[in-house]
XYZ file of C-alpha atoms in Angstrom:
273
model
C 107.311 94.654 24.390
C 103.381 94.470 25.008
C 104.511 91.355 26.510
C 107.512 92.633 27.998
C 106.176 95.200 29.990
C 103.262 92.143 31.028
C 105.818 90.119 32.040
C 107.888 92.642 33.882
C 104.422 92.874 35.469
C 103.340 89.960 36.810
C 107.133 89.230 38.182
C 106.076 92.167 40.091
C 102.745 91.038 40.808
C 104.536 87.782 42.239
C 106.770 89.382 44.681
C 104.432 91.818 46.873
C 101.199 88.579 45.904
C 104.654 86.575 48.015
C 105.820 89.282 49.989
C 102.889 89.498 51.677
C 102.436 85.865 52.428
C 106.072 86.242 53.908
C 104.930 88.837 56.212
C 101.233 86.870 57.010
C 103.268 84.085 58.076
C 105.316 85.599 60.058
C 102.585 87.328 62.077
C 101.542 85.749 65.749
C 97.866 85.858 66.355
C 97.619 87.192 70.057
C 94.511 85.384 71.895
C 92.430 86.690 74.974
C 93.801 85.485 78.095
C 92.389 82.981 79.789
C 90.273 84.051 82.975
C 92.565 81.921 85.438
C 89.789 79.553 87.348
C 89.862 77.248 90.932
C 91.376 77.903 94.038
C 94.196 78.759 96.233
C 93.376 76.718 99.737
C 95.964 77.118 102.869
C 94.639 74.718 105.906
C 97.223 74.867 109.584
C 97.107 73.775 112.718
C 99.136 75.518 115.789
C 99.666 75.390 119.320
C 99.231 77.511 122.038
C 101.037 78.079 125.911
C 99.405 80.129 127.855
C 96.763 80.996 130.627
C 94.330 78.235 131.116
C 91.370 80.751 131.344
C 91.163 84.396 130.816
C 92.260 86.686 133.952
C 93.959 82.894 134.896
C 97.897 82.289 136.830
C 97.626 78.818 135.651
C 99.180 77.946 132.331
C 98.201 75.690 129.427
C 98.878 73.898 126.366
C 96.180 74.040 122.995
C 96.002 74.148 119.739
C 93.303 75.367 116.945
C 93.323 74.349 113.481
C 92.695 76.621 110.122
C 90.955 77.491 107.309
C 91.718 80.150 103.743
C 90.997 80.762 100.544
C 91.224 82.942 97.558
C 91.031 82.778 94.345
C 94.181 81.442 92.320
C 95.997 84.514 91.025
C 95.209 86.196 93.543
C 98.208 87.372 95.942
C 98.139 85.767 99.681
C 96.149 87.863 102.017
C 98.522 88.842 105.681
C 96.570 87.732 108.669
C 97.829 87.890 111.943
C 97.788 84.523 114.404
C 94.546 86.834 116.684
C 93.064 87.868 113.324
C 89.042 85.508 113.592
C 87.998 83.472 111.107
C 87.565 85.928 107.977
C 85.684 86.037 104.486
C 86.558 90.091 102.601
C 83.058 89.775 100.794
C 83.979 93.986 99.423
C 88.222 93.711 99.088
C 90.248 96.795 97.215
C 94.226 96.306 98.051
C 94.056 98.407 100.832
C 90.687 97.942 102.578
C 87.671 94.770 102.608
C 85.611 94.259 104.909
C 83.188 90.476 106.113
C 81.701 88.331 108.266
C 84.313 87.009 110.486
C 84.131 84.078 113.216
C 86.324 82.702 116.283
C 86.655 80.394 118.716
C 86.678 80.560 122.893
C 87.966 77.321 124.659
C 86.034 78.837 128.270
C 86.554 78.312 131.637
C 86.015 75.419 133.429
C 86.072 74.292 137.244
C 89.200 71.707 136.321
C 90.840 74.425 134.967
C 91.735 75.918 138.718
C 90.611 74.253 141.812
C 90.347 77.519 143.316
C 87.322 77.954 141.181
C 84.431 76.206 143.256
C 81.814 77.111 143.282
C 81.536 79.124 141.089
C 79.286 78.201 137.187
C 81.727 77.191 134.294
C 81.991 79.104 130.964
C 81.487 76.146 128.315
C 83.616 76.942 124.751
C 81.989 80.101 122.496
C 81.457 80.421 119.726
C 81.895 84.555 118.364
C 80.419 85.747 114.754
C 79.883 88.858 113.870
C 81.806 91.483 111.122
C 85.859 92.626 110.275
C 87.136 95.668 109.210
C 90.179 95.903 107.755
C 92.720 99.574 106.067
C 95.599 99.602 105.176
C 97.119 103.731 105.621
C 100.385 102.621 104.309
C 99.728 99.527 101.446
C 101.557 96.174 102.845
C 103.593 98.620 105.463
C 100.474 98.512 108.428
C 97.084 97.092 108.645
C 94.798 98.467 111.157
C 91.657 96.392 112.082
C 88.848 96.048 113.868
C 86.186 92.837 114.353
C 82.511 93.588 115.961
C 81.833 89.807 117.267
C 78.344 88.466 119.352
C 78.732 84.914 121.466
C 77.066 81.494 120.966
C 76.459 79.370 123.138
C 78.983 80.259 125.792
C 78.198 83.468 126.658
C 75.950 85.550 124.796
C 78.254 89.101 125.112
C 79.706 91.392 122.608
C 83.600 91.640 121.540
C 85.523 94.467 120.499
C 89.101 93.673 118.736
C 90.966 96.479 117.323
C 94.212 95.649 116.509
C 97.822 97.812 114.051
C 100.163 95.730 112.911
C 103.611 97.024 111.330
C 104.464 94.531 108.655
C 108.387 93.951 106.866
C 108.760 91.224 104.687
C 112.504 90.109 104.614
C 113.220 87.332 100.881
C 111.566 84.446 102.983
C 110.806 85.934 106.498
C 107.962 88.150 107.834
C 107.385 89.961 110.738
C 104.109 92.339 112.145
C 103.729 93.203 115.028
C 100.950 95.548 117.410
C 99.715 96.693 119.274
C 96.025 95.770 120.705
C 92.836 96.752 122.849
C 89.796 94.751 124.092
C 86.564 96.477 124.468
C 83.479 93.936 125.532
C 79.630 93.672 126.537
C 78.789 93.684 130.309
C 76.766 91.062 129.517
C 80.584 89.677 128.074
C 81.937 91.433 131.195
C 79.389 89.763 134.137
C 79.627 86.318 132.069
C 83.729 86.112 132.344
C 84.694 87.693 135.177
C 81.537 88.043 137.389
C 80.426 86.453 141.201
C 77.065 85.876 142.312
C 76.417 85.815 145.688
C 75.293 82.250 145.925
C 77.951 81.471 143.980
C 80.912 83.192 146.431
C 78.787 81.202 149.250
C 79.823 78.180 147.845
C 83.363 79.194 146.869
C 84.238 80.591 150.094
C 86.949 82.613 149.401
C 85.764 85.245 146.352
C 83.583 88.463 147.043
C 80.080 89.172 145.441
C 81.366 91.017 142.424
C 79.409 92.346 138.411
C 81.488 93.731 136.366
C 79.699 96.080 134.182
C 81.234 96.049 129.976
C 83.533 98.417 129.186
C 87.670 97.780 128.149
C 88.392 94.642 129.016
C 92.670 95.314 128.058
C 95.546 96.367 126.174
C 98.651 94.631 125.650
C 100.727 93.848 121.572
C 101.623 90.652 119.319
C 104.287 89.490 117.111
C 105.084 87.143 114.414
C 107.574 85.541 112.960
C 106.474 83.926 110.082
C 109.303 82.172 107.415
C 108.035 80.559 103.632
C 109.717 77.554 102.934
C 108.706 77.432 99.941
C 105.334 78.576 97.632
C 103.392 76.183 99.439
C 105.192 75.651 103.655
C 105.196 78.450 106.693
C 105.681 78.633 109.658
C 104.727 80.612 112.245
C 106.247 81.221 116.055
C 103.821 84.746 117.112
C 103.896 86.162 121.400
C 101.242 88.528 122.952
C 100.645 90.227 126.162
C 97.442 91.273 127.434
C 97.228 93.723 130.349
C 93.633 93.425 131.901
C 92.201 96.161 132.518
C 89.240 97.763 134.338
C 86.140 96.385 135.358
C 87.540 93.077 134.414
C 91.625 93.960 136.583
C 89.186 94.859 139.192
C 87.062 91.051 139.232
C 88.267 88.693 142.093
C 89.059 86.393 139.720
C 91.522 87.773 138.356
C 93.011 88.742 141.277
C 92.993 85.151 142.382
C 95.196 84.834 139.016
C 96.915 86.519 137.022
C 96.032 90.535 135.419
C 99.642 89.799 132.670
C 98.268 87.681 129.830
C 100.666 86.014 128.172
C 101.033 83.742 125.390
C 103.283 82.522 123.070
C 102.416 79.877 119.807
C 104.127 78.038 116.825
C 102.480 77.042 113.100
C 102.214 75.923 110.212
C 99.926 75.590 106.971
C 101.170 74.583 103.911
C 99.013 76.093 100.811
C 98.058 74.125 97.272
C 95.625 74.053 94.151
C 92.021 73.430 94.119
C 89.559 73.110 91.375
C 92.283 74.759 88.459
């Protein structure tokens, strides 16, 4: 009897041990998710057809490259065609802030022979900071850029924009109002005419432009994502020069209504993953 009890106990222990081992075999070990490394880089190019210089009534073609990057796994952020090149140092789902830069092509005598006697306004690098806020996340974006000029002009420009963003499958449609201000240094460099220049030109009168509102307008863009890597964009922008800019004899010679249309393409790829 004692032997029977020992046998039953041994079998019971074996069953428990076997069942435990089987259950243990079915447990899938869970490892901590590895952080995503590397970057997602986007390079592109944009061609534009618009005024040869600010206030011109003559149109011409121009082009510019673009470059942006974000951490791997980070969703693609919306950007408008007229945004400066920015890098968010602090970013949440609705707010971002950081440095920004822009390139401006300037104004040259060869752009318009009617400007004979006026000094050129060489190309300019503008650097400063931007602040971006989404009152309605992923739908309504507001952005302010304040930039200081280097080389061509040394004035300060502030550009404000509002964009409503709608996504339809592979399409993204965006657009909204624009407002631009500039200080006296910028305005007089681009729209002023000195007495000496007026005398050489013989047609334009002396004029000193003052700081304040430069233009109001609107912009719109349509993006199409062909593949996860390739995206194309078409856009249009209208600016109406106002205030001291509109009163400039340079603009009176040209046109205060400034239209620009453009087409761009970008390619996105992984780097360092």
